[in-house]
Short mmCIF file of N, CA and C in Angstrom, two decimals:
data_model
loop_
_atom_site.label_atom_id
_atom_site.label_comp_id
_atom_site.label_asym_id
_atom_site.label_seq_id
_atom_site.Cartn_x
_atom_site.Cartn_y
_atom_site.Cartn_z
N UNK A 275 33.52 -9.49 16.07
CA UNK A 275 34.19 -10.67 15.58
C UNK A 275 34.82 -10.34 14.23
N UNK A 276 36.25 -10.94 14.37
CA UNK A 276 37.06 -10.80 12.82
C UNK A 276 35.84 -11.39 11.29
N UNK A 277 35.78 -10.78 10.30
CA UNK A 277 35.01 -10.98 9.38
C UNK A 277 35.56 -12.40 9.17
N UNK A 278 36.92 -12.74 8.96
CA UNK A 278 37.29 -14.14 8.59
C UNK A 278 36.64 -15.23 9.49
N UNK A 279 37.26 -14.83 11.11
CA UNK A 279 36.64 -15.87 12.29
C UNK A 279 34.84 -16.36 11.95
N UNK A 280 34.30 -15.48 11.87
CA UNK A 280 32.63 -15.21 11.28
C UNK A 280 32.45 -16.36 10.66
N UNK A 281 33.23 -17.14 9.68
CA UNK A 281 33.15 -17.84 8.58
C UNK A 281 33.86 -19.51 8.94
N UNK A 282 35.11 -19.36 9.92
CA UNK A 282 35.25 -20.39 10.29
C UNK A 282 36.88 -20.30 9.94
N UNK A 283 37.36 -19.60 9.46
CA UNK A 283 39.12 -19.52 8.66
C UNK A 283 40.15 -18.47 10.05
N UNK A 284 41.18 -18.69 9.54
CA UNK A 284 41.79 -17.82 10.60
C UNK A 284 41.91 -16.49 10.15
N UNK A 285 42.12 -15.54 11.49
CA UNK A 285 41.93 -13.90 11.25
C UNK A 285 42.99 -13.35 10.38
N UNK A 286 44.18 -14.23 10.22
CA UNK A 286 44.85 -13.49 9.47
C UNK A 286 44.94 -14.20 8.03
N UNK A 287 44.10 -14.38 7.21
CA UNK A 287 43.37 -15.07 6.57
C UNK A 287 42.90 -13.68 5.34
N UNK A 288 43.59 -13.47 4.12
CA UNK A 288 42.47 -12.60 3.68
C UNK A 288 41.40 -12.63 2.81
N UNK A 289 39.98 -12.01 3.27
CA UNK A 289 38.73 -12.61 2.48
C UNK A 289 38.69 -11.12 1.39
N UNK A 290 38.58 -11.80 0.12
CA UNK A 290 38.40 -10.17 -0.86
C UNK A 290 36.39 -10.16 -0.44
N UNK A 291 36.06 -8.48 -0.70
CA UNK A 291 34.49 -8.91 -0.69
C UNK A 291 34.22 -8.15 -1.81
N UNK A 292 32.76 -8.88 -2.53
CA UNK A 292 32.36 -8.96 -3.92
C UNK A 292 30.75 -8.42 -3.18
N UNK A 293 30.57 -7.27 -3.23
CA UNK A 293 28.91 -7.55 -3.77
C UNK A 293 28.27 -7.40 -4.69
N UNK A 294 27.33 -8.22 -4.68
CA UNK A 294 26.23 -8.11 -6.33
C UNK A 294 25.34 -8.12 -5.63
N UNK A 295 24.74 -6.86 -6.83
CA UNK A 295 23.39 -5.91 -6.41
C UNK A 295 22.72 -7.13 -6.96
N UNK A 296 21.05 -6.94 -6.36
CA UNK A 296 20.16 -7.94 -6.57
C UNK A 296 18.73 -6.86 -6.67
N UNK A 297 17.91 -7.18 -8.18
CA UNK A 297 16.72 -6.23 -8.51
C UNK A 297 15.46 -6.64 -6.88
N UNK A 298 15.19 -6.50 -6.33
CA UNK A 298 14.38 -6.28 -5.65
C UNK A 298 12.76 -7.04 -5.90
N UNK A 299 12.10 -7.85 -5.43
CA UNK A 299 11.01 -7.73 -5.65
C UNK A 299 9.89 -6.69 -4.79
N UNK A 300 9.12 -6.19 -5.60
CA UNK A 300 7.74 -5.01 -5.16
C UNK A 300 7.10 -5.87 -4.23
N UNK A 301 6.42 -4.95 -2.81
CA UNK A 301 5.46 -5.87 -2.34
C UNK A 301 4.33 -5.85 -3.00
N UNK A 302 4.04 -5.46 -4.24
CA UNK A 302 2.65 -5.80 -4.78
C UNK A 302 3.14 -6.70 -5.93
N UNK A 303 4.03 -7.58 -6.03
CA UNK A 303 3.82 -8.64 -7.27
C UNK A 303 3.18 -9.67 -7.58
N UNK A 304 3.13 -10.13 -8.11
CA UNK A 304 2.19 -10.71 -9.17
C UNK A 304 2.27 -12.19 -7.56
N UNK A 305 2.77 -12.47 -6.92
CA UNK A 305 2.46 -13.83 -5.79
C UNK A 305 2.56 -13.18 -4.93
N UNK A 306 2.78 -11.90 -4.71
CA UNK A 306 2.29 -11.50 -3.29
C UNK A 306 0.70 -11.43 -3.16
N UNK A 307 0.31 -11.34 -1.63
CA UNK A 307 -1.31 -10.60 -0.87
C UNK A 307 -1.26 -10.47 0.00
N UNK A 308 -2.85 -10.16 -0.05
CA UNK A 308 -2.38 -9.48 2.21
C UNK A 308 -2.96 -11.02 2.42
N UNK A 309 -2.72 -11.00 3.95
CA UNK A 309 -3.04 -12.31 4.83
C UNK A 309 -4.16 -11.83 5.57
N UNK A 310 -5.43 -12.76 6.29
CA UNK A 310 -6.71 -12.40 6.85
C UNK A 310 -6.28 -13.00 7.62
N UNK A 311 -7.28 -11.94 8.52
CA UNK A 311 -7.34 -12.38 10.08
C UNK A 311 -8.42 -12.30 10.14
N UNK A 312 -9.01 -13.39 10.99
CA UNK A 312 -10.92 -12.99 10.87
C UNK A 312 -11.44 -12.30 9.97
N UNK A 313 -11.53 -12.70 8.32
CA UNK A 313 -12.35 -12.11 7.82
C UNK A 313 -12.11 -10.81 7.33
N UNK A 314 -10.84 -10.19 8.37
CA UNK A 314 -10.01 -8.92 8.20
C UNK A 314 -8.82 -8.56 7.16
N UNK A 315 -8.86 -7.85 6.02
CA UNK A 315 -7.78 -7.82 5.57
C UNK A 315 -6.17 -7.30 6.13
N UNK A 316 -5.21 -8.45 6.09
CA UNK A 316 -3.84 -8.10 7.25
C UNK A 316 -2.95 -7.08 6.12
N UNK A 317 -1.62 -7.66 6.35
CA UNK A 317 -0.09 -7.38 5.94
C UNK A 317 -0.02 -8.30 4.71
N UNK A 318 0.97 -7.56 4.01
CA UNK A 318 1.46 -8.38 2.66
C UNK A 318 2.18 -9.55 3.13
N UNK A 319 1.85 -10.41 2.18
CA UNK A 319 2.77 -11.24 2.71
C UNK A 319 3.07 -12.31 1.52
N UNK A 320 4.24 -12.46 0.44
CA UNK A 320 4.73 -13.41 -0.72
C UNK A 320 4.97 -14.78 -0.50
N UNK A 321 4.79 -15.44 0.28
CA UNK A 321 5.17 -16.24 0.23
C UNK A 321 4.16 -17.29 1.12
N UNK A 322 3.46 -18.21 0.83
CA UNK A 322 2.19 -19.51 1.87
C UNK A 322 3.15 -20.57 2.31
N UNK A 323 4.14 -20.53 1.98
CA UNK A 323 4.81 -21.44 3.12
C UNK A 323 5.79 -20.96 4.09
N UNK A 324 5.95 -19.49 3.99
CA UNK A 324 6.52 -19.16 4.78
C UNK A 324 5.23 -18.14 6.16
N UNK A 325 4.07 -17.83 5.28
CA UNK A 325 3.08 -17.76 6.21
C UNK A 325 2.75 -18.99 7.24
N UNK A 326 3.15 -20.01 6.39
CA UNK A 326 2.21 -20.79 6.95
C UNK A 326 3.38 -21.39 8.58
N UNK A 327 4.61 -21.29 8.36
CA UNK A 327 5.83 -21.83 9.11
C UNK A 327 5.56 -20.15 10.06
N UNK A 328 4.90 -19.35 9.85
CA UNK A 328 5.00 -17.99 10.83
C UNK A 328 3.64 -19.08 11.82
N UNK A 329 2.70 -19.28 11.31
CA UNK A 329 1.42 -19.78 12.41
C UNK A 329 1.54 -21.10 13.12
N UNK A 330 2.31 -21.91 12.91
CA UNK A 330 2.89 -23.38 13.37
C UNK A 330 3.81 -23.15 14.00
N UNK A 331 4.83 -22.27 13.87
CA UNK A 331 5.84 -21.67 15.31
C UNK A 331 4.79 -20.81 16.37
N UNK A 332 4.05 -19.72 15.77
CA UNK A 332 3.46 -19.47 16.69
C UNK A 332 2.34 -20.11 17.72
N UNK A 333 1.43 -21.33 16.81
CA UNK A 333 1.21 -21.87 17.45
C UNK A 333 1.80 -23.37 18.64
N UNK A 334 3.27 -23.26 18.41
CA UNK A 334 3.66 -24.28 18.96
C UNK A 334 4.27 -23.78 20.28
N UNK A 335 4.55 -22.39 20.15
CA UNK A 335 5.13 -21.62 21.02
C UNK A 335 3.83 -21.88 22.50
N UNK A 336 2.80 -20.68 21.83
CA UNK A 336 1.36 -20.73 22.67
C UNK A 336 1.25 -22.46 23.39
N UNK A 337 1.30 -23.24 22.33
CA UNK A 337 0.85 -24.82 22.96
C UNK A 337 1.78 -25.14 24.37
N UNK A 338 3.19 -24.64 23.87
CA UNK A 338 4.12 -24.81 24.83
C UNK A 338 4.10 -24.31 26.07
N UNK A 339 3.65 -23.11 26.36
CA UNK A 339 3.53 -22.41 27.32
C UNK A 339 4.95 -21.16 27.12
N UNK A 340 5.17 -20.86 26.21
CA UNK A 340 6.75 -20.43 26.15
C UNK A 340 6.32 -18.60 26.06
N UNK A 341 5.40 -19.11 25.04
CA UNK A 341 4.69 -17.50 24.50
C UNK A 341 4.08 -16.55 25.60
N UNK A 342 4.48 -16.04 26.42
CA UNK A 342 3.51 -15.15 27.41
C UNK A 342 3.06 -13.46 27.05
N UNK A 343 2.53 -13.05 27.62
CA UNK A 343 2.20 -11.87 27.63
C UNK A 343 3.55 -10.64 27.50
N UNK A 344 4.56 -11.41 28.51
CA UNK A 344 5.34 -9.67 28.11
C UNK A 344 6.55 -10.32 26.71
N UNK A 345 7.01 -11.71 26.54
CA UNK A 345 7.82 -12.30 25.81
C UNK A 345 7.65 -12.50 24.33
N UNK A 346 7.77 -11.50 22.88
CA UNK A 346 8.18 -10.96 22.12
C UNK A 346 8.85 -11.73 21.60
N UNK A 347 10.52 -11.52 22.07
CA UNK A 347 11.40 -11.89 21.42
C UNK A 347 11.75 -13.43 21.15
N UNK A 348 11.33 -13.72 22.21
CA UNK A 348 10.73 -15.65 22.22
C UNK A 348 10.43 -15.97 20.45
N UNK A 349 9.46 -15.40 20.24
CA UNK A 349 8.87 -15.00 19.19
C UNK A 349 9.57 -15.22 17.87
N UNK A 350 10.17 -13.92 18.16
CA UNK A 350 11.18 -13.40 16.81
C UNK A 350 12.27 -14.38 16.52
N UNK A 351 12.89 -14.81 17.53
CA UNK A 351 14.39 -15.91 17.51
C UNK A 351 13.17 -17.69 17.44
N UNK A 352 12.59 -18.01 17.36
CA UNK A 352 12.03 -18.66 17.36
C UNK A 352 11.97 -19.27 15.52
N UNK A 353 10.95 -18.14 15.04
CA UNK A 353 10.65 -17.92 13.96
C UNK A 353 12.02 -17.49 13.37
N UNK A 354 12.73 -16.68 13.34
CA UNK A 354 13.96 -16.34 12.69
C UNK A 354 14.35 -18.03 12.47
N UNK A 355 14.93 -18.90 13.37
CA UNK A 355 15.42 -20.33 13.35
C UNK A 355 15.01 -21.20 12.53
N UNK A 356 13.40 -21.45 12.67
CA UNK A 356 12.53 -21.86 11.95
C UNK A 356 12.63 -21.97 10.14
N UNK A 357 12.58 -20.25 9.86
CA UNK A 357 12.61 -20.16 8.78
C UNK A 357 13.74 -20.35 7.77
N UNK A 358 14.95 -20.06 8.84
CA UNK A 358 16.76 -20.39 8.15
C UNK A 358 16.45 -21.92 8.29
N UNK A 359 16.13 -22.80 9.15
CA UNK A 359 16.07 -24.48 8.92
C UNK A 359 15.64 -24.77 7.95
N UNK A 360 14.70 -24.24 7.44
CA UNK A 360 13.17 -24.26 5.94
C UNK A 360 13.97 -24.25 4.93
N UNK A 361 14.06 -22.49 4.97
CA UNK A 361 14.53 -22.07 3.64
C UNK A 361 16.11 -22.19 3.44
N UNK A 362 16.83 -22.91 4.31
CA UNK A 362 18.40 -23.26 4.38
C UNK A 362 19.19 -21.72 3.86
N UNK A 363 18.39 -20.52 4.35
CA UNK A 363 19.09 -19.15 3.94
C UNK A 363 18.77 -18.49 5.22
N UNK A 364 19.52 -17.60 5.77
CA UNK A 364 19.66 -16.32 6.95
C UNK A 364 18.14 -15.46 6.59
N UNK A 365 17.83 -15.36 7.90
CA UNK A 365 16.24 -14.68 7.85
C UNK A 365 16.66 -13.51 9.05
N UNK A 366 15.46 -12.69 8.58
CA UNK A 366 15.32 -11.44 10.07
C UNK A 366 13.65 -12.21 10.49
N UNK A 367 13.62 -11.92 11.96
CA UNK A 367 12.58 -11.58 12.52
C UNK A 367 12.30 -10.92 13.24
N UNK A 368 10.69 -9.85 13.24
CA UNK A 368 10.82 -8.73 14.18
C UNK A 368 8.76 -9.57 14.70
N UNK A 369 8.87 -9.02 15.96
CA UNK A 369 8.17 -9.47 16.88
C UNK A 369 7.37 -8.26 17.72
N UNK A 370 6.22 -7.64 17.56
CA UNK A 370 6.28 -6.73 19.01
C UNK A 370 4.58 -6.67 19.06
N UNK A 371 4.38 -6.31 20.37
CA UNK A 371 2.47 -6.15 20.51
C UNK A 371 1.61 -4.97 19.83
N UNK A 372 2.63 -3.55 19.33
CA UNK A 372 2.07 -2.79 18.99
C UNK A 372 2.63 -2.83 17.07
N UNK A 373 1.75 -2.10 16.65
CA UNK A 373 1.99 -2.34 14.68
C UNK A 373 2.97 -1.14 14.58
N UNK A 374 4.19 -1.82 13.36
CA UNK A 374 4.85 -1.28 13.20
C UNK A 374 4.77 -1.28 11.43
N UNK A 375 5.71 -0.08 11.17
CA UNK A 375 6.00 0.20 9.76
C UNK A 375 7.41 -0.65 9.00
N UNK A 376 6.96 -0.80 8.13
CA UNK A 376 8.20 -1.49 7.39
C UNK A 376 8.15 -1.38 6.40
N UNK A 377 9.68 -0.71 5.53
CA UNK A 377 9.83 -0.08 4.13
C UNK A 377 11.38 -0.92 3.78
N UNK A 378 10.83 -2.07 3.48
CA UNK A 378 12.20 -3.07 3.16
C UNK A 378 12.15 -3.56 1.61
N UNK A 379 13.45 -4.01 1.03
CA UNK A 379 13.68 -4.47 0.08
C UNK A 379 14.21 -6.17 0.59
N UNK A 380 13.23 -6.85 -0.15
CA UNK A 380 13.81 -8.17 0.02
C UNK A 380 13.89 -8.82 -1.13
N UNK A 381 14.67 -9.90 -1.01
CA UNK A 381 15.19 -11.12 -1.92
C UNK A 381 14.16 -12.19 -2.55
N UNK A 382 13.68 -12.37 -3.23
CA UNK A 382 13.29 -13.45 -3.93
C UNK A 382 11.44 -12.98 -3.57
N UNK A 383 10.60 -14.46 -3.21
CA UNK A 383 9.51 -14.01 -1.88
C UNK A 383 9.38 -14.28 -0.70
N UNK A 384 10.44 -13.51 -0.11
CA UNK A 384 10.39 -14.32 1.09
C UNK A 384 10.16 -12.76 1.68
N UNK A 385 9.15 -12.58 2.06
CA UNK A 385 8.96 -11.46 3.32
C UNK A 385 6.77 -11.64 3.66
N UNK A 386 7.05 -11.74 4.81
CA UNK A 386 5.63 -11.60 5.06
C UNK A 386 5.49 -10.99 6.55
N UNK A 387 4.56 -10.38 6.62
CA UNK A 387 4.06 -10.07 8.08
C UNK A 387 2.41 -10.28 8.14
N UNK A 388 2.34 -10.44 9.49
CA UNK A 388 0.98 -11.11 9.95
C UNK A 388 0.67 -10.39 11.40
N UNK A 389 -0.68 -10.74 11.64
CA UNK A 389 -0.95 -10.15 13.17
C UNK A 389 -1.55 -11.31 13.71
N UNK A 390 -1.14 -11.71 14.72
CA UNK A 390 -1.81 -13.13 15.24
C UNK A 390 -2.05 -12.90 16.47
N UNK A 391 -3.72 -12.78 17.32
CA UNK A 391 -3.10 -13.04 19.35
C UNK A 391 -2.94 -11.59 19.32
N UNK A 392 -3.46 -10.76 18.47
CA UNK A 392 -2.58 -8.95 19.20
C UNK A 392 -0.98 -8.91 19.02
N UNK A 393 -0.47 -9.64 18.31
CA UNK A 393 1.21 -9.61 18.15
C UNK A 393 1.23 -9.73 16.88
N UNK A 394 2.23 -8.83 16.46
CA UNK A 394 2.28 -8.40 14.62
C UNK A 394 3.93 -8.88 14.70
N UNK A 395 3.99 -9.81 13.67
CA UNK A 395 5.28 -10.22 13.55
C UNK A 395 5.71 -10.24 11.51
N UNK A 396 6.77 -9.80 12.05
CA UNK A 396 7.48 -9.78 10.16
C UNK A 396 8.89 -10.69 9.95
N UNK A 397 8.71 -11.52 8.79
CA UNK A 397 9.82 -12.46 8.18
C UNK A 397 10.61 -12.29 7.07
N UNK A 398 11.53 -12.14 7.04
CA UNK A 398 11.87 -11.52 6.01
C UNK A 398 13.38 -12.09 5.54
N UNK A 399 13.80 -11.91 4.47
CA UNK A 399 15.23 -12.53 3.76
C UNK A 399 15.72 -11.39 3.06
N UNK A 400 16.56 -10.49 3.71
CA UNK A 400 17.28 -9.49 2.68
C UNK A 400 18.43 -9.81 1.93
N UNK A 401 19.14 -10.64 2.39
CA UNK A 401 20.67 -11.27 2.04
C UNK A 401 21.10 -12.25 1.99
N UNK A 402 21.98 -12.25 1.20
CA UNK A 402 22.71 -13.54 1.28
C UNK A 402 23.79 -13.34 1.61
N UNK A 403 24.71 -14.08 2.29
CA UNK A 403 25.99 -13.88 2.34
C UNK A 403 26.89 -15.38 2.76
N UNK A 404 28.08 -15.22 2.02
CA UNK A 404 28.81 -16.43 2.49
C UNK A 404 29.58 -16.17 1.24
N UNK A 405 31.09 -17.20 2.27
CA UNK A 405 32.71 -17.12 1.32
C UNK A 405 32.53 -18.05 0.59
N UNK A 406 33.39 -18.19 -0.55
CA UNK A 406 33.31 -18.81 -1.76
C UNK A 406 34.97 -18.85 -1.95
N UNK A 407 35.35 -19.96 -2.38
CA UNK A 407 36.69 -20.43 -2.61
C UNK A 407 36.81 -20.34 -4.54
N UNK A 408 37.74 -18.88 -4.16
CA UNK A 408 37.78 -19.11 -6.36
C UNK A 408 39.51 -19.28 -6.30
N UNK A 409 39.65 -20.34 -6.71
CA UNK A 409 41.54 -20.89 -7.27
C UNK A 409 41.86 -20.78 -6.21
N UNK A 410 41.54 -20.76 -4.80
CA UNK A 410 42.68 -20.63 -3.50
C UNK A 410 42.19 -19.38 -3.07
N UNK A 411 41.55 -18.46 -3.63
CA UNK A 411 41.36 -16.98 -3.25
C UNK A 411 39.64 -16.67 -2.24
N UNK A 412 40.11 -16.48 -1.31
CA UNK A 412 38.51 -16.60 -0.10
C UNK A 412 37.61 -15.40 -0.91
N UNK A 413 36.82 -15.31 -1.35
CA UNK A 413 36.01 -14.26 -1.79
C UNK A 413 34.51 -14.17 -0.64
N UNK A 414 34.40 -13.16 0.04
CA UNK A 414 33.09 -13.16 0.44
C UNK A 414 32.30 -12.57 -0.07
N UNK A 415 30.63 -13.23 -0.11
CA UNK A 415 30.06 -12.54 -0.95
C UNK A 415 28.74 -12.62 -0.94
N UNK A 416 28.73 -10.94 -1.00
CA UNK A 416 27.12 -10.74 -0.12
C UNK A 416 26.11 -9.65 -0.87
N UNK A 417 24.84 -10.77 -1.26
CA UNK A 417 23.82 -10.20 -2.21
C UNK A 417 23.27 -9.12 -1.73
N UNK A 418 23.16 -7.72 -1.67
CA UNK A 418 22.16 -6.54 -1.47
C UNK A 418 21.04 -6.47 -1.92
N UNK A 419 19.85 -6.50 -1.49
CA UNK A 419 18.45 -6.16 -1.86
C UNK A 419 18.00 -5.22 -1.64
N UNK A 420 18.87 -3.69 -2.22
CA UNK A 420 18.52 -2.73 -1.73
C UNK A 420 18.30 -1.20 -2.48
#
């Protein structure tokens, strides 16, 4: 898709693009921790309301009958939705039965992962992005956390 169409303007439309670097938060800062599972120490995770919007999708999923054994991605687009409705900003979600590694830079505190049910799922906010109107001139413009 044309970068302009993306946004809602026509393709022959020109958008200048601006990025601004953004310092990174550490996963060990001062409001991050890990999350428990039984008693078990989990995954880092910065942010209790965005933990807490990972276990209320997941459990609404399970209640529903939606969540099954081989369906993952249910999961991930679920929670991805969830958390852009919340936090009114673009989220990733990754979803799978076996544990995975993750070496990300994110935005503000928004990144957590959890293991719930044998399924390890991660939330996360690397970017921002969206056009901005300066004097008539489309600027797009997209924060790096990287």
């Amino acid at each position: 898709m044309h970068q302009a169409q993306q946004f809602g303007v026509l393709p022959s439309t020109t958008i200048t693009t601006l990025i601004i670097r953004c310092e990174p938060v550490r996963p060990r800062g001062p409001q991050c921790y890990k999350t428990k599972a039984n008693f078990v120490p989990g995954f880092i995770c910065c942010n209790k309301m965005l933990e807490n919007l990972m276990h209320v999708t997941f459990e609404k999923l399970k209640t529903d009958g939606r969540l099954n054994g081989c369906n993952s991605q249910i999961l991930a687009n679920s929670l991805q939705a969830k958390a852009e409705a919340t936090f009114n900003t673009s989220f990733e979600a990754i979803s799978a039965k076996g544990n995975f590694a993750s070496k990300v830079h994110f935005y503000g505190s928004y990144l957590c992962k959890l293991k719930k049910d044998g399924r390890y799922v991660l939330s996360i906010f690397v970017s921002e992005q969206k056009v901005v109107d300066l004097n008539g001139m489309l600027v797009y413009v997209v924060y790096l956390c990287s």
